[in-house]
mmCIF file of C-alpha atoms in Angstrom:
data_model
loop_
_atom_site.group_PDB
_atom_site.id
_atom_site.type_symbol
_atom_site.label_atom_id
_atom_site.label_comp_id
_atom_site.label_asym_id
_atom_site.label_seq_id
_atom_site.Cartn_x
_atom_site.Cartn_y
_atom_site.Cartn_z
ATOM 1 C CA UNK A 104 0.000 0.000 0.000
ATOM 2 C CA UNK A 105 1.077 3.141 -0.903
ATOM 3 C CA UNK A 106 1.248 6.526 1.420
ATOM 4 C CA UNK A 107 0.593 9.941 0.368
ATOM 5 C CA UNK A 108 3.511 12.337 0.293
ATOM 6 C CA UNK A 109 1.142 14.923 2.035
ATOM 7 C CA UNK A 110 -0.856 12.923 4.061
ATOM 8 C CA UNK A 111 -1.926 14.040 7.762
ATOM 9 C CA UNK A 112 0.544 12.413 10.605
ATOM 10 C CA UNK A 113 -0.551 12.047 13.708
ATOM 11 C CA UNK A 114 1.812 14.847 14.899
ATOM 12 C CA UNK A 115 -0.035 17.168 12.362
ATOM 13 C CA UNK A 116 -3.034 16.421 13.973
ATOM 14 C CA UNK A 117 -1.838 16.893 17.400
ATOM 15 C CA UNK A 118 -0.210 20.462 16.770
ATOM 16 C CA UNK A 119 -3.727 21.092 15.186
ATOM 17 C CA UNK A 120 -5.848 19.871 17.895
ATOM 18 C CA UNK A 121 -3.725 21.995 20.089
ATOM 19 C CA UNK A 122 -3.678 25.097 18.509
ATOM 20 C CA UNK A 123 -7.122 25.160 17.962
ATOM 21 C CA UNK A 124 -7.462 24.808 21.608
ATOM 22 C CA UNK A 125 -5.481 27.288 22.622
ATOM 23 C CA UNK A 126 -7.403 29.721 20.173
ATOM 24 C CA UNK A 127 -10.768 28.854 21.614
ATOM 25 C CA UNK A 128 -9.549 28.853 25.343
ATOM 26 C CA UNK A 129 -7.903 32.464 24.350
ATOM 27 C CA UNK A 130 -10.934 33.907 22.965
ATOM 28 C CA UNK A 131 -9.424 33.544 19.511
ATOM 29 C CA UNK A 132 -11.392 31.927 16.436
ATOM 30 C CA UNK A 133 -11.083 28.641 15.232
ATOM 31 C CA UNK A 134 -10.319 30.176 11.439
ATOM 32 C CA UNK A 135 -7.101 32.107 13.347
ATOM 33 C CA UNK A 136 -5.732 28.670 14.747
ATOM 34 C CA UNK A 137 -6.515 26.979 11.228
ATOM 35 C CA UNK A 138 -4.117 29.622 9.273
ATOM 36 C CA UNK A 139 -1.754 29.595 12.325
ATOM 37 C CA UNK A 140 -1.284 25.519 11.513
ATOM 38 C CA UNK A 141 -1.630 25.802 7.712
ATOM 39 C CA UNK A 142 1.729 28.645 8.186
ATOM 40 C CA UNK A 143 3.813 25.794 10.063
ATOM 41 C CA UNK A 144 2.411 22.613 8.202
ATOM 42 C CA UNK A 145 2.363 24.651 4.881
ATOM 43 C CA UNK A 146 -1.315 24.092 4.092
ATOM 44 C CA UNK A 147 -4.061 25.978 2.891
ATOM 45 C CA UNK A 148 -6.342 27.467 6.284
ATOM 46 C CA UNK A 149 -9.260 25.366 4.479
ATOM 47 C CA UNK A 150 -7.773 21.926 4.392
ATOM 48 C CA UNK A 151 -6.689 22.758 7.960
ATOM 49 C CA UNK A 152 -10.396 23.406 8.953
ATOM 50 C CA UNK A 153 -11.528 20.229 6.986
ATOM 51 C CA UNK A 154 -9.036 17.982 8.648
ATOM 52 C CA UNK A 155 -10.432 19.555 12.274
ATOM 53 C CA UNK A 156 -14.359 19.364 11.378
ATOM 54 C CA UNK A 157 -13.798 15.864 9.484
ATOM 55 C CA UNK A 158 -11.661 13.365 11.717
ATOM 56 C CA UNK A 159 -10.134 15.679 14.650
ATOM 57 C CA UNK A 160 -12.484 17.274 16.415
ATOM 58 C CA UNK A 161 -14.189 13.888 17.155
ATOM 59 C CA UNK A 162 -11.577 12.798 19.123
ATOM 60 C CA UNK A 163 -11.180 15.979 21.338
ATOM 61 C CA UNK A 164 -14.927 17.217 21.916
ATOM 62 C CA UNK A 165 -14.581 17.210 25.716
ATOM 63 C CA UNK A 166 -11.229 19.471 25.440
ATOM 64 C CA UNK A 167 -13.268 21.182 22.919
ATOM 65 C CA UNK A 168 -16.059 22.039 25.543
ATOM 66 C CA UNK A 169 -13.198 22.479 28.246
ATOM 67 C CA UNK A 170 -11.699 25.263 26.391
ATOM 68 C CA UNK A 171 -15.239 27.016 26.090
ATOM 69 C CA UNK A 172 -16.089 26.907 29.197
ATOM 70 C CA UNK A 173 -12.317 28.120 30.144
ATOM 71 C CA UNK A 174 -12.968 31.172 27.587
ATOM 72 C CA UNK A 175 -16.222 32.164 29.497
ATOM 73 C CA UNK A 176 -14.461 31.929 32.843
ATOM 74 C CA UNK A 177 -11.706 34.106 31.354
ATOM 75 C CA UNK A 178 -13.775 36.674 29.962
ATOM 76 C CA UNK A 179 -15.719 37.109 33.137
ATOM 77 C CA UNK A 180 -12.971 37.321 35.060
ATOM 78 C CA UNK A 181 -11.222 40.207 33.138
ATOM 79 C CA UNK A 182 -14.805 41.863 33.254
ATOM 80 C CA UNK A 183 -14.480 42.020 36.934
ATOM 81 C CA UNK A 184 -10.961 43.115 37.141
ATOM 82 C CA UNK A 185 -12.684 45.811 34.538
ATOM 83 C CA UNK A 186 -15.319 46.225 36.439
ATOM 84 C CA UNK A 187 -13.052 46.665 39.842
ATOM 85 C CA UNK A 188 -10.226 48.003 38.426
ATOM 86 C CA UNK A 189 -9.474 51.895 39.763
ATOM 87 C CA UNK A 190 -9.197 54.533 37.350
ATOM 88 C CA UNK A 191 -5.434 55.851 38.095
ATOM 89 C CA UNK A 192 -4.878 58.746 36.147
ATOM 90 C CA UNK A 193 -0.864 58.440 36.619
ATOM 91 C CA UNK A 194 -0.936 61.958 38.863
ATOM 92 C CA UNK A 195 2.585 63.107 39.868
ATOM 93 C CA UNK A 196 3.875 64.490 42.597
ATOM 94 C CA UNK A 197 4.041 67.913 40.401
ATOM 95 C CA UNK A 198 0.497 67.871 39.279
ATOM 96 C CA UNK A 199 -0.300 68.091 43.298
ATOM 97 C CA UNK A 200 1.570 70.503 43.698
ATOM 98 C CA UNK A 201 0.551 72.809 40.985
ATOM 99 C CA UNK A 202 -2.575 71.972 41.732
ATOM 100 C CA UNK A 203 -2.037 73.090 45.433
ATOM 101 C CA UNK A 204 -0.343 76.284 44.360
ATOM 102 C CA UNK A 205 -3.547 76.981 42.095
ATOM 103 C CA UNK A 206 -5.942 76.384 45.262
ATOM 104 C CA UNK A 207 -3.392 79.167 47.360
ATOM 105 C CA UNK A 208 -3.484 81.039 44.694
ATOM 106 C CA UNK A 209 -7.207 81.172 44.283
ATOM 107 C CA UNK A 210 -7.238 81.914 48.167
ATOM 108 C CA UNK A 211 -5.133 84.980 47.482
ATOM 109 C CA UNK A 212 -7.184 85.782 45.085
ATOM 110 C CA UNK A 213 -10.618 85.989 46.687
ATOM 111 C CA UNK A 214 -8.488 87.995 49.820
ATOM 112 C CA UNK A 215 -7.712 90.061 47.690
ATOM 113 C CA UNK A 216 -10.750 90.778 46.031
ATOM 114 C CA UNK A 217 -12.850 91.408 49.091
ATOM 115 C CA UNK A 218 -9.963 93.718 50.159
ATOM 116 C CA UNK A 219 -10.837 95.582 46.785
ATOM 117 C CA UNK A 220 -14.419 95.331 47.904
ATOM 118 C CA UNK A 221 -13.939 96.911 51.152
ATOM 119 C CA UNK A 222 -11.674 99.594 49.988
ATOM 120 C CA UNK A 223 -14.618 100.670 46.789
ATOM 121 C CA UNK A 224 -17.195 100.993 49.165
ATOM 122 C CA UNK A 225 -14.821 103.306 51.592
ATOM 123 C CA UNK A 226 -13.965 104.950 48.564
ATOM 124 C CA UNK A 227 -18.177 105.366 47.401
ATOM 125 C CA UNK A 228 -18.684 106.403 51.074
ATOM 126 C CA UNK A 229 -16.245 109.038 50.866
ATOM 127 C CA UNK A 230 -17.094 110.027 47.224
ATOM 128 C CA UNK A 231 -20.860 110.960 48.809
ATOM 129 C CA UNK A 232 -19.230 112.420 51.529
ATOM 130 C CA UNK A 233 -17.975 114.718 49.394
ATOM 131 C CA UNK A 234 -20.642 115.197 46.934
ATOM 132 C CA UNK A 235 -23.336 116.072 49.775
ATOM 133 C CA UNK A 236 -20.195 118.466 51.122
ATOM 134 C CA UNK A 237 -19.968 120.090 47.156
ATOM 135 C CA UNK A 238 -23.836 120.379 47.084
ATOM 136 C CA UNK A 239 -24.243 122.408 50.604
ATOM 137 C CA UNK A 240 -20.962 124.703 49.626
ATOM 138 C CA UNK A 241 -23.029 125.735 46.427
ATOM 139 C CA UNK A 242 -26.448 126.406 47.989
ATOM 140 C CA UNK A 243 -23.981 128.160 50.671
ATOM 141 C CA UNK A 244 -22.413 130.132 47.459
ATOM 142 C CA UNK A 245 -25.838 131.329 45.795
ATOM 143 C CA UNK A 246 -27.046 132.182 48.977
ATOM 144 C CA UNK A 247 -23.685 134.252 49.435
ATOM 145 C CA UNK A 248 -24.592 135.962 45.926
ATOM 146 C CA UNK A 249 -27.757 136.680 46.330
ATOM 147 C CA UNK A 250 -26.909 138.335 49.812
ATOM 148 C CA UNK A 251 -24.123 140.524 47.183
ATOM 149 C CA UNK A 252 -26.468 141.194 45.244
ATOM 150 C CA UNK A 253 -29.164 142.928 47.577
ATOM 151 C CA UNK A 254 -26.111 144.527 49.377
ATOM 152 C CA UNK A 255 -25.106 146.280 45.666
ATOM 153 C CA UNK A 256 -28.669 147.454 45.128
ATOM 154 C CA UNK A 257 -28.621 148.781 48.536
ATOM 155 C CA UNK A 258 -25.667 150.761 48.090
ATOM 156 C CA UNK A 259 -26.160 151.904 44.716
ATOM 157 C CA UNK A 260 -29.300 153.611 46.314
ATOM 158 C CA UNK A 261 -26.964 154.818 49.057
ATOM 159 C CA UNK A 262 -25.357 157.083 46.672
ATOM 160 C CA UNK A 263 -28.614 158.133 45.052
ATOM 161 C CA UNK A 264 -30.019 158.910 48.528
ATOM 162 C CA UNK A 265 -27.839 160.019 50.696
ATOM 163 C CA UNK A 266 -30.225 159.679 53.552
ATOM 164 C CA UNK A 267 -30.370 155.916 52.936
ATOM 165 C CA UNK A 268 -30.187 153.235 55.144
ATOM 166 C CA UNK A 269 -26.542 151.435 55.863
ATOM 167 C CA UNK A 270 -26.066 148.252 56.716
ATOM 168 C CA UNK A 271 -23.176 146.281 58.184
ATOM 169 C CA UNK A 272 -22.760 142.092 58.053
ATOM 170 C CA UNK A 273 -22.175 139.996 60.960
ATOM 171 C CA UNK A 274 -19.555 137.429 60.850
ATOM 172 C CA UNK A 275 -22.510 135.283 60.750
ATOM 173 C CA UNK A 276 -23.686 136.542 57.177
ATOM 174 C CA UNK A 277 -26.613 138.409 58.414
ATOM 175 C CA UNK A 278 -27.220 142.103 57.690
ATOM 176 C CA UNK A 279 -27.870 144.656 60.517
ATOM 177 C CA UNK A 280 -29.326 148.048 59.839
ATOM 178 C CA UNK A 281 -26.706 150.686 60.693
ATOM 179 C CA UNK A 282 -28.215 153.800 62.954
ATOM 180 C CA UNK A 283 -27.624 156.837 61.219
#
């Protein structure tokens, strides 16, 4: 009887039994494993995956099963380390402390700003102060002039009349009727 020159050996079929394994318990497809094997046997992925599904895979369906149910177990165990893992942002020594600066800085910032605060409404204070002072020196000054004013008349009828009445002002402002 004669053998084929590229007929499967057992050792073919082991190293494909394997790999396949290995593919399904690493969450890797079965077409993956088949062109892994058909790169080191030098075969096509296809006859690969028709020497698994025709005389293979028979003799390894429990490892077959095995290696699903070690692929679930795998994937649910990296969700929970997913699930658990803490977010760590890589934060430095420096990033603390310019962050820590910013907060002191931001402290000196608001002091300083109320200090501002403060100091404007001294300043309004002051500015009305001095307004309400402005406004009562200019009624003062009109009521000054219009004091002038009569005075003048007066005394430009003085020197019409000379029998007119004279007047002196108090330190006060007011007038007082001179005798004659």
């Amino acid at each position: 009887m004669k053998i084929r020159q590229d007929a499967w050996s057992e050792e073919n079929d082991l190293l494909l039994a394997e790999t396949v394994l290995r593919h399904v318990r690493e969450g890797s497809t079965q077409l993956n494993a088949f062109e892994e094997v058909g790169d080191v046997l030098n075969r096509t992925s296809a006859a690969c995956g028709f020497r698994w599904n025709a005389v293979v895979r028979q003799q390894y369906e429990k490892a077959l099963s095995l290696a699903k149910k070690q692929r679930k177990q795998r994937s649910r165990a990296l969700e929970k380390k997913v699930l658990y893992t803490p977010q760590t942002d890589g934060i430095t020594m420096a990033d603390v402390i310019g962050y820590l600066q910013s907060l002191e800085s931001i402290d000196m910032l608001k002091a300083e700003n109320n200090r501002l605060r403060e100091e404007n409404e001294k300043l309004q204070h002051k500015l009305q102060k001095i307004e309400q002072s402005s406004e009562t020196m200019q009624e003062d000054y009109e009521t000054l002039m219009k004091i002038m004013n009569r005075a003048r008349k007066f005394v430009a009828l003085d020197d019409e009349d000379p029998a007119a009445v004279t007047f002196k002002m108090e330190r006060n402002g007011n007038l007082e009727k001179m005798a004659e």
